């Protein structure tokens, strides 16, 4: 028994010695650096949620989400974006009802201006590092983001992606095989249309259906024709409400569009199909075999709606929509998304500051279908020749004007202009009646 007790004591001493040795080793080993809140520049915002709403759906929504993913991973901020094809209607309900998301993406600055005028929008001059913001945009973008509020002018938002709109897309392989030539003038475009017609095909693919926003592609065409048939001064007067829709200048622009859209055989499906064809589906007929139509005018974002596996510059390309009257130069219609802030919290400020940098759209630019307005963006981001060409078209323009309907008051630009042009194009209302209805809707 004594022998057994002796062995137990020896074992206990050995265990105690081993434990003591491990403790000494642990004490002598270099300490692992601990992550503390003080070391984390994003500790204050990590795990926070920022809500956001806008019109991005389908492929646009996917590209947006991919673009902001690295920022979310770095900061720990979860940007919860809700896109809707009924955005224009739903956002008005949210804002007027006192329950807006933290950030709203407006493709229509006119609608944002309406909210700014009512005092709903936070002045970015007071919450962001504006030296950084101002240094990253050319002045015209800053001017277009400055809007009136009940307390005077405010910086109502920062620009995200922008689009060049004066572009005519085509199926390059089929176009080249058919022996068609890219037109440089309006007369050459008319000649191309006639050649396609004589070949038994429809020159144009056109669709203006877009849910609650149906009609906006028609307003784009009218704006293009305004820039090509009258002066910039008249365009600016028209956008400001000083030149009536029911004026000779605006009528001429609309009738120039109608001469193409309403002519027999000119549009695939005919005039009545235009109002019921989705704007995103319209260009797809160009890529059927054989093509059912050959030309489609739209902004550079439309490539997101093209069939998959097409290669820019090989399967499709674009040309600049020529000016109708050379005296008006080489104008380019542009558009863009402006992000506005409706709730002031640290994480919302951080997201807005991020949106004022090229990094926020770099992924989208690389994926195709977006142009960055930020000075710190790099041309090497444009991964295909088509997107690079779009940037060049904007740079080489003799004049640039923002999408007119997006600058008009929301009741007109995102309201009666869309609605009445749809009624006119579908044939349910004569032009005289449509124009008078738009003029009557302009806010006093």
Short mmCIF file of C-alpha atoms in Angstrom, two decimals:
data_model
loop_
_atom_site.label_atom_id
_atom_site.label_comp_id
_atom_site.label_asym_id
_atom_site.label_seq_id
_atom_site.Cartn_x
_atom_site.Cartn_y
_atom_site.Cartn_z
CA UNK A 1 0.00 0.00 0.00
CA UNK A 2 2.83 2.38 0.91
CA UNK A 3 4.44 1.56 -2.45
CA UNK A 4 1.23 2.49 -4.26
CA UNK A 5 0.90 5.77 -2.33
CA UNK A 6 4.51 6.60 -3.19
CA UNK A 7 3.88 6.07 -6.92
CA UNK A 8 0.76 8.30 -6.78
CA UNK A 9 2.78 11.12 -5.12
CA UNK A 10 5.48 10.85 -7.80
CA UNK A 11 2.86 11.04 -10.58
CA UNK A 12 1.27 14.10 -8.94
CA UNK A 13 4.61 15.88 -8.71
CA UNK A 14 5.32 15.15 -12.40
CA UNK A 15 1.91 16.53 -13.46
CA UNK A 16 2.42 19.66 -11.37
CA UNK A 17 5.87 20.16 -12.88
CA UNK A 18 4.52 19.73 -16.46
CA UNK A 19 1.69 22.18 -15.82
CA UNK A 20 4.09 24.70 -14.36
CA UNK A 21 6.39 24.37 -17.38
CA UNK A 22 3.51 25.03 -19.80
CA UNK A 23 2.49 28.11 -17.82
CA UNK A 24 6.05 29.43 -17.96
CA UNK A 25 6.23 28.77 -21.70
CA UNK A 26 2.96 30.60 -22.22
CA UNK A 27 4.17 33.51 -20.14
CA UNK A 28 7.43 33.74 -22.04
CA UNK A 29 5.82 33.46 -25.55
CA UNK A 30 5.15 36.75 -27.44
CA UNK A 31 1.56 37.90 -27.00
CA UNK A 32 -0.79 37.70 -30.00
CA UNK A 33 -1.95 41.20 -31.09
CA UNK A 34 -5.55 41.74 -30.11
CA UNK A 35 -8.03 43.48 -32.45
CA UNK A 36 -9.56 46.29 -30.45
CA UNK A 37 -12.21 48.81 -31.33
CA UNK A 38 -9.52 51.49 -31.27
CA UNK A 39 -7.62 49.67 -34.06
CA UNK A 40 -10.70 49.25 -36.29
CA UNK A 41 -11.43 52.39 -38.33
CA UNK A 42 -14.90 51.05 -39.01
CA UNK A 43 -15.74 49.95 -35.44
CA UNK A 44 -18.46 52.59 -35.17
CA UNK A 45 -20.29 51.40 -38.27
CA UNK A 46 -19.45 47.70 -38.40
CA UNK A 47 -22.63 45.61 -38.41
CA UNK A 48 -24.84 48.61 -39.26
CA UNK A 49 -27.47 48.53 -42.00
CA UNK A 50 -28.04 51.28 -44.59
CA UNK A 51 -31.25 51.01 -46.56
CA UNK A 52 -31.38 52.20 -50.14
CA UNK A 53 -34.00 52.31 -52.91
CA UNK A 54 -33.83 52.95 -56.63
CA UNK A 55 -34.72 51.70 -60.09
CA UNK A 56 -31.96 49.09 -60.48
CA UNK A 57 -33.47 45.69 -61.24
CA UNK A 58 -32.37 42.55 -63.09
CA UNK A 59 -28.80 42.80 -64.42
CA UNK A 60 -28.43 46.40 -63.25
CA UNK A 61 -29.16 45.33 -59.68
CA UNK A 62 -26.66 42.47 -59.89
CA UNK A 63 -23.89 44.75 -61.21
CA UNK A 64 -24.60 47.35 -58.53
CA UNK A 65 -24.48 44.76 -55.76
CA UNK A 66 -21.21 43.38 -57.09
CA UNK A 67 -19.71 46.87 -57.26
CA UNK A 68 -20.33 47.65 -53.59
CA UNK A 69 -19.43 44.22 -52.21
CA UNK A 70 -15.77 45.05 -51.41
CA UNK A 71 -16.85 48.20 -49.53
CA UNK A 72 -19.35 46.21 -47.48
CA UNK A 73 -16.69 43.61 -46.63
CA UNK A 74 -14.17 46.25 -45.60
CA UNK A 75 -16.48 48.40 -43.49
CA UNK A 76 -18.96 45.84 -42.26
CA UNK A 77 -21.82 48.07 -43.42
CA UNK A 78 -24.69 46.15 -44.99
CA UNK A 79 -26.19 48.21 -47.84
CA UNK A 80 -29.66 46.79 -48.41
CA UNK A 81 -30.76 47.95 -51.86
CA UNK A 82 -34.36 47.55 -52.96
CA UNK A 83 -34.86 48.05 -56.69
CA UNK A 84 -38.26 48.50 -58.29
CA UNK A 85 -39.63 49.00 -61.77
CA UNK A 86 -42.34 51.08 -60.05
CA UNK A 87 -39.69 53.22 -58.34
CA UNK A 88 -41.09 56.63 -59.31
CA UNK A 89 -44.46 55.85 -57.73
CA UNK A 90 -43.23 53.93 -54.70
CA UNK A 91 -40.56 56.41 -53.63
CA UNK A 92 -43.03 59.28 -53.59
CA UNK A 93 -45.26 57.29 -51.24
CA UNK A 94 -42.29 56.50 -48.96
CA UNK A 95 -40.92 60.04 -48.81
CA UNK A 96 -44.26 61.82 -48.51
CA UNK A 97 -45.32 59.26 -45.90
CA UNK A 98 -42.32 60.07 -43.73
CA UNK A 99 -40.68 56.66 -44.16
CA UNK A 100 -37.94 57.03 -46.79
CA UNK A 101 -34.94 54.72 -47.02
CA UNK A 102 -31.60 56.11 -45.85
CA UNK A 103 -30.39 56.72 -49.42
CA UNK A 104 -32.38 57.04 -52.63
CA UNK A 105 -30.99 56.60 -56.14
CA UNK A 106 -32.76 59.05 -58.46
CA UNK A 107 -32.46 58.64 -62.25
CA UNK A 108 -34.56 61.82 -62.47
CA UNK A 109 -32.95 64.86 -60.83
CA UNK A 110 -36.27 66.64 -61.34
CA UNK A 111 -37.98 64.26 -58.94
CA UNK A 112 -35.18 64.76 -56.40
CA UNK A 113 -35.51 68.52 -56.81
CA UNK A 114 -39.18 68.24 -55.91
CA UNK A 115 -38.27 66.52 -52.63
CA UNK A 116 -35.41 68.97 -51.97
CA UNK A 117 -37.85 71.87 -52.41
CA UNK A 118 -40.06 70.39 -49.71
CA UNK A 119 -37.16 70.05 -47.26
CA UNK A 120 -36.95 66.26 -47.22
CA UNK A 121 -33.33 65.97 -48.44
CA UNK A 122 -30.21 66.35 -46.28
CA UNK A 123 -27.71 69.01 -47.41
CA UNK A 124 -24.47 67.12 -48.15
CA UNK A 125 -22.49 70.33 -47.60
CA UNK A 126 -23.14 69.82 -43.89
CA UNK A 127 -22.36 66.11 -43.52
CA UNK A 128 -19.70 65.08 -46.06
CA UNK A 129 -16.08 66.04 -46.70
CA UNK A 130 -17.01 68.36 -49.55
CA UNK A 131 -13.41 69.17 -50.48
CA UNK A 132 -13.04 65.54 -51.52
CA UNK A 133 -16.41 65.55 -53.27
CA UNK A 134 -15.75 68.75 -55.23
CA UNK A 135 -12.30 67.62 -56.30
CA UNK A 136 -13.70 64.43 -57.82
CA UNK A 137 -16.34 65.91 -60.20
CA UNK A 138 -16.26 68.47 -62.97
CA UNK A 139 -18.26 71.59 -62.15
CA UNK A 140 -21.27 70.76 -64.35
CA UNK A 141 -22.07 67.65 -62.29
CA UNK A 142 -21.84 69.69 -59.07
CA UNK A 143 -24.06 72.38 -60.56
CA UNK A 144 -26.69 69.80 -61.50
CA UNK A 145 -26.61 68.41 -57.94
CA UNK A 146 -27.20 71.84 -56.39
CA UNK A 147 -30.91 72.35 -55.76
CA UNK A 148 -33.20 74.72 -53.95
CA UNK A 149 -34.51 73.84 -50.51
CA UNK A 150 -36.70 75.87 -48.13
CA UNK A 151 -33.42 77.08 -46.56
CA UNK A 152 -31.72 77.98 -49.84
CA UNK A 153 -29.44 76.04 -52.22
CA UNK A 154 -28.18 72.68 -51.01
CA UNK A 155 -25.95 69.92 -52.37
CA UNK A 156 -28.77 67.42 -52.81
CA UNK A 157 -26.79 64.38 -53.97
CA UNK A 158 -23.70 62.82 -55.53
CA UNK A 159 -23.56 61.25 -58.98
CA UNK A 160 -23.04 57.54 -59.39
CA UNK A 161 -22.96 56.04 -62.88
CA UNK A 162 -23.75 58.13 -65.98
CA UNK A 163 -24.89 57.17 -69.46
CA UNK A 164 -24.39 58.47 -72.96
CA UNK A 165 -27.73 58.28 -74.76
CA UNK A 166 -27.16 59.44 -78.35
CA UNK A 167 -26.17 55.96 -79.48
CA UNK A 168 -27.59 53.66 -82.16
CA UNK A 169 -26.84 49.98 -81.50
CA UNK A 170 -26.62 47.26 -84.11
CA UNK A 171 -25.74 43.59 -84.60
CA UNK A 172 -22.22 44.08 -85.93
CA UNK A 173 -21.68 40.65 -87.47
CA UNK A 174 -25.01 40.66 -89.33
CA UNK A 175 -24.63 44.35 -90.21
CA UNK A 176 -21.21 43.78 -91.77
CA UNK A 177 -22.33 40.62 -93.58
CA UNK A 178 -25.26 42.55 -95.07
CA UNK A 179 -22.83 45.16 -96.37
CA UNK A 180 -24.48 48.05 -94.54
CA UNK A 181 -22.40 51.15 -93.80
CA UNK A 182 -22.38 53.18 -90.60
CA UNK A 183 -24.00 56.56 -91.37
CA UNK A 184 -22.12 59.76 -90.56
CA UNK A 185 -24.94 62.19 -91.46
CA UNK A 186 -28.73 62.29 -91.16
CA UNK A 187 -29.02 61.87 -94.92
CA UNK A 188 -26.90 58.72 -94.76
CA UNK A 189 -29.07 57.41 -91.91
CA UNK A 190 -32.19 57.94 -94.03
CA UNK A 191 -30.46 56.16 -96.92
CA UNK A 192 -29.59 53.22 -94.61
CA UNK A 193 -33.20 53.00 -93.44
CA UNK A 194 -34.42 52.90 -97.05
CA UNK A 195 -31.88 50.22 -97.97
CA UNK A 196 -33.00 47.99 -95.08
CA UNK A 197 -36.64 48.53 -96.07
CA UNK A 198 -35.87 47.61 -99.67
CA UNK A 199 -34.20 44.44 -98.36
CA UNK A 200 -37.55 43.51 -96.80
CA UNK A 201 -36.67 44.18 -93.14
CA UNK A 202 -37.65 46.71 -90.49
CA UNK A 203 -34.82 49.18 -89.76
CA UNK A 204 -35.72 49.96 -86.15
CA UNK A 205 -36.42 48.05 -82.95
CA UNK A 206 -38.38 50.28 -80.55
CA UNK A 207 -40.15 49.64 -77.24
CA UNK A 208 -41.29 52.12 -74.58
CA UNK A 209 -43.04 49.84 -72.04
CA UNK A 210 -41.49 50.18 -68.57
CA UNK A 211 -44.18 49.52 -65.96
CA UNK A 212 -45.21 52.71 -64.18
CA UNK A 213 -42.47 54.52 -66.13
CA UNK A 214 -43.82 53.55 -69.55
CA UNK A 215 -43.08 56.22 -72.10
CA UNK A 216 -39.64 57.35 -70.97
CA UNK A 217 -37.82 55.99 -74.07
CA UNK A 218 -40.15 58.15 -76.20
CA UNK A 219 -39.20 61.23 -74.20
CA UNK A 220 -35.53 60.40 -74.84
CA UNK A 221 -36.16 60.40 -78.57
CA UNK A 222 -37.93 63.76 -78.34
CA UNK A 223 -34.97 65.20 -76.42
CA UNK A 224 -32.55 63.86 -79.05
CA UNK A 225 -34.62 65.52 -81.78
CA UNK A 226 -34.82 68.79 -79.83
CA UNK A 227 -31.00 68.88 -79.69
CA UNK A 228 -30.85 68.18 -83.45
CA UNK A 229 -33.60 70.47 -84.77
CA UNK A 230 -33.36 73.60 -82.62
CA UNK A 231 -30.89 75.58 -80.51
CA UNK A 232 -29.47 74.72 -77.11
CA UNK A 233 -31.11 77.88 -75.80
CA UNK A 234 -34.52 76.56 -76.83
CA UNK A 235 -33.71 73.18 -75.27
CA UNK A 236 -32.86 74.88 -71.98
CA UNK A 237 -36.00 77.07 -72.15
CA UNK A 238 -38.11 73.99 -72.82
CA UNK A 239 -36.64 72.09 -69.86
CA UNK A 240 -37.23 75.12 -67.62
CA UNK A 241 -40.86 75.41 -68.69
CA UNK A 242 -40.32 78.64 -70.62
CA UNK A 243 -40.94 77.06 -74.03
CA UNK A 244 -44.28 75.30 -74.32
CA UNK A 245 -44.63 71.72 -75.47
CA UNK A 246 -47.29 73.05 -77.82
CA UNK A 247 -44.71 75.23 -79.62
CA UNK A 248 -43.41 74.93 -83.19
CA UNK A 249 -39.97 73.88 -81.93
CA UNK A 250 -41.17 70.99 -79.77
CA UNK A 251 -43.74 69.93 -82.37
CA UNK A 252 -41.02 69.73 -85.00
CA UNK A 253 -38.89 67.52 -82.75
CA UNK A 254 -41.77 65.14 -82.04
CA UNK A 255 -42.81 65.00 -85.68
CA UNK A 256 -39.24 64.19 -86.73
CA UNK A 257 -39.38 61.20 -84.40
CA UNK A 258 -42.86 60.25 -85.62
CA UNK A 259 -41.71 60.33 -89.24
CA UNK A 260 -39.53 57.32 -88.35
CA UNK A 261 -41.71 55.53 -85.81
CA UNK A 262 -45.04 55.74 -87.64
CA UNK A 263 -43.87 55.03 -91.21
CA UNK A 264 -44.99 51.70 -92.63
CA UNK A 265 -42.43 48.96 -92.00
CA UNK A 266 -39.98 51.26 -90.25
CA UNK A 267 -40.36 49.70 -86.76
CA UNK A 268 -40.51 45.96 -86.07
CA UNK A 269 -44.08 45.13 -85.04
CA UNK A 270 -45.43 48.44 -86.27
CA UNK A 271 -46.55 51.57 -84.40
CA UNK A 272 -49.04 49.78 -82.12
CA UNK A 273 -46.37 47.41 -80.78
CA UNK A 274 -44.14 50.23 -79.53
CA UNK A 275 -46.14 51.03 -76.38
CA UNK A 276 -46.48 47.37 -75.38
CA UNK A 277 -42.89 46.26 -76.05
CA UNK A 278 -40.57 46.40 -73.02
CA UNK A 279 -37.64 48.76 -73.53
CA UNK A 280 -35.33 45.96 -72.36
CA UNK A 281 -36.74 43.38 -74.75
CA UNK A 282 -36.88 45.69 -77.77
CA UNK A 283 -33.22 45.32 -78.89
CA UNK A 284 -33.17 41.52 -78.56
CA UNK A 285 -34.78 41.01 -81.98
CA UNK A 286 -31.59 42.41 -83.54
CA UNK A 287 -29.76 39.29 -82.39
CA UNK A 288 -32.15 36.71 -83.78
CA UNK A 289 -31.08 34.72 -86.84
CA UNK A 290 -31.87 36.39 -89.14
CA UNK A 291 -32.32 39.77 -87.39
CA UNK A 292 -35.90 41.03 -87.26
CA UNK A 293 -34.70 44.63 -86.93
CA UNK A 294 -31.33 46.32 -87.37
CA UNK A 295 -31.09 49.52 -85.33
CA UNK A 296 -31.88 50.46 -81.73
CA UNK A 297 -31.31 53.89 -80.15
CA UNK A 298 -30.61 53.76 -76.44
CA UNK A 299 -28.11 54.67 -73.73
CA UNK A 300 -25.05 52.52 -73.09
CA UNK A 301 -26.76 50.76 -70.17
CA UNK A 302 -28.85 48.80 -72.69
CA UNK A 303 -26.04 46.30 -73.22
CA UNK A 304 -27.09 44.78 -69.86
CA UNK A 305 -30.28 43.68 -71.61
CA UNK A 306 -28.59 42.13 -74.64
CA UNK A 307 -28.54 38.32 -74.89
CA UNK A 308 -25.76 36.70 -72.86
CA UNK A 309 -22.40 35.70 -74.28
CA UNK A 310 -22.21 38.55 -76.79
CA UNK A 311 -18.85 40.25 -77.20
CA UNK A 312 -18.68 44.04 -77.41
CA UNK A 313 -17.07 45.24 -80.61
CA UNK A 314 -17.51 41.83 -82.26
CA UNK A 315 -21.16 40.85 -81.85
CA UNK A 316 -22.48 44.38 -81.35
CA UNK A 317 -21.39 47.94 -81.77
CA UNK A 318 -22.95 51.41 -81.96
CA UNK A 319 -22.71 54.63 -83.92
CA UNK A 320 -23.47 58.19 -82.89
CA UNK A 321 -26.99 59.35 -83.83
CA UNK A 322 -26.25 62.00 -86.49
CA UNK A 323 -27.56 65.54 -86.19
CA UNK A 324 -30.60 66.35 -88.30
CA UNK A 325 -29.40 69.91 -88.91
CA UNK A 326 -25.58 70.34 -89.01
CA UNK A 327 -25.82 73.91 -87.66
CA UNK A 328 -26.54 72.41 -84.22
CA UNK A 329 -23.22 70.58 -84.12
CA UNK A 330 -22.67 67.21 -82.52
CA UNK A 331 -24.81 67.26 -79.34
CA UNK A 332 -24.89 64.38 -76.89
CA UNK A 333 -27.72 63.59 -74.53
CA UNK A 334 -26.55 62.23 -71.18
CA UNK A 335 -28.20 60.89 -68.05
CA UNK A 336 -27.13 59.50 -64.73
CA UNK A 337 -28.04 58.38 -61.25
CA UNK A 338 -27.82 60.81 -58.36
CA UNK A 339 -27.80 59.43 -54.81
CA UNK A 340 -29.52 61.52 -52.13
CA UNK A 341 -29.44 61.16 -48.34
CA UNK A 342 -32.60 61.11 -46.24
CA UNK A 343 -31.26 60.10 -42.80
CA UNK A 344 -28.11 61.37 -41.10
CA UNK A 345 -26.18 58.61 -39.31
CA UNK A 346 -22.43 57.85 -39.34
CA UNK A 347 -22.83 54.76 -41.52
CA UNK A 348 -25.03 56.64 -44.00
CA UNK A 349 -22.45 59.43 -44.25
CA UNK A 350 -19.74 56.86 -44.92
CA UNK A 351 -21.73 55.23 -47.72
CA UNK A 352 -22.48 58.60 -49.33
CA UNK A 353 -18.80 59.60 -49.19
CA UNK A 354 -17.98 56.28 -50.86
CA UNK A 355 -20.51 56.90 -53.64
CA UNK A 356 -18.60 60.10 -54.48
CA UNK A 357 -15.59 58.00 -55.54
CA UNK A 358 -14.86 56.00 -58.67
CA UNK A 359 -14.37 52.90 -56.54
CA UNK A 360 -18.13 52.73 -56.03
CA UNK A 361 -18.72 52.00 -59.75
CA UNK A 362 -15.40 50.40 -60.71
CA UNK A 363 -16.87 46.90 -60.69
CA UNK A 364 -19.82 48.01 -62.82
CA UNK A 365 -17.54 49.81 -65.28
CA UNK A 366 -15.38 46.70 -65.60
CA UNK A 367 -18.50 44.54 -66.09
CA UNK A 368 -19.75 46.87 -68.83
CA UNK A 369 -22.80 49.13 -69.16
CA UNK A 370 -21.70 52.04 -66.96
CA UNK A 371 -19.62 55.20 -67.30
CA UNK A 372 -18.02 56.76 -64.24
CA UNK A 373 -18.34 60.56 -63.78
CA UNK A 374 -15.63 60.53 -61.10
CA UNK A 375 -12.23 62.06 -61.77
CA UNK A 376 -10.44 59.31 -59.86
CA UNK A 377 -11.78 56.63 -62.20
CA UNK A 378 -9.34 55.09 -64.68
CA UNK A 379 -9.83 54.49 -68.42
CA UNK A 380 -8.22 51.08 -67.98
CA UNK A 381 -11.36 50.03 -66.09
CA UNK A 382 -13.32 50.02 -69.35
CA UNK A 383 -12.93 46.41 -70.36
CA UNK A 384 -14.24 46.67 -73.90
CA UNK A 385 -13.89 48.99 -76.86
CA UNK A 386 -17.59 49.87 -76.88
CA UNK A 387 -17.67 51.38 -73.40
CA UNK A 388 -14.45 53.23 -74.18
CA UNK A 389 -16.10 54.58 -77.34
CA UNK A 390 -19.05 55.83 -75.31
CA UNK A 391 -16.71 57.78 -73.08
CA UNK A 392 -15.07 59.22 -76.21
CA UNK A 393 -18.45 60.24 -77.70
CA UNK A 394 -19.18 62.25 -74.56
CA UNK A 395 -15.71 63.79 -74.61
CA UNK A 396 -15.96 64.75 -78.32
CA UNK A 397 -19.42 66.30 -78.13
CA UNK A 398 -19.84 69.91 -79.24
CA UNK A 399 -22.50 70.19 -76.55
CA UNK A 400 -23.89 68.03 -73.77
CA UNK A 401 -27.30 68.28 -72.24
CA UNK A 402 -28.83 66.22 -69.47
CA UNK A 403 -31.96 64.20 -70.12
CA UNK A 404 -34.65 66.88 -70.27
CA UNK A 405 -37.49 64.88 -68.70
CA UNK A 406 -35.22 64.05 -65.76
CA UNK A 407 -34.67 67.76 -65.14
CA UNK A 408 -38.31 68.80 -65.42
CA UNK A 409 -40.54 68.84 -62.33
CA UNK A 410 -41.51 65.32 -61.41
CA UNK A 411 -45.18 65.90 -62.26
CA UNK A 412 -44.13 66.59 -65.86
CA UNK A 413 -40.83 64.80 -66.47
CA UNK A 414 -41.81 61.59 -64.67
CA UNK A 415 -45.53 62.13 -65.16
CA UNK A 416 -47.46 63.68 -68.02
CA UNK A 417 -44.54 63.70 -70.48
CA UNK A 418 -44.28 59.89 -70.20
CA UNK A 419 -48.05 59.35 -70.07
CA UNK A 420 -49.05 61.66 -72.91
CA UNK A 421 -46.29 60.51 -75.25
CA UNK A 422 -47.43 56.94 -74.66
CA UNK A 423 -50.99 57.94 -75.50
CA UNK A 424 -49.82 59.69 -78.66
CA UNK A 425 -47.57 56.83 -79.79
CA UNK A 426 -50.25 54.21 -79.15
CA UNK A 427 -52.71 56.25 -81.20
CA UNK A 428 -55.17 56.77 -78.35
CA UNK A 429 -54.70 60.55 -78.31
CA UNK A 430 -53.86 63.10 -81.06
CA UNK A 431 -50.69 65.15 -80.72
CA UNK A 432 -52.54 68.44 -80.14
CA UNK A 433 -54.42 67.02 -77.19
CA UNK A 434 -51.32 65.34 -75.71
CA UNK A 435 -49.22 68.51 -75.87
CA UNK A 436 -51.92 70.67 -74.27
CA UNK A 437 -52.26 68.14 -71.44
CA UNK A 438 -48.52 68.27 -70.73
CA UNK A 439 -48.47 72.07 -70.72
CA UNK A 440 -51.47 72.16 -68.37
CA UNK A 441 -49.66 69.91 -65.88
CA UNK A 442 -46.63 72.21 -65.44
CA UNK A 443 -46.54 73.42 -61.79
CA UNK A 444 -47.17 77.12 -61.26
#
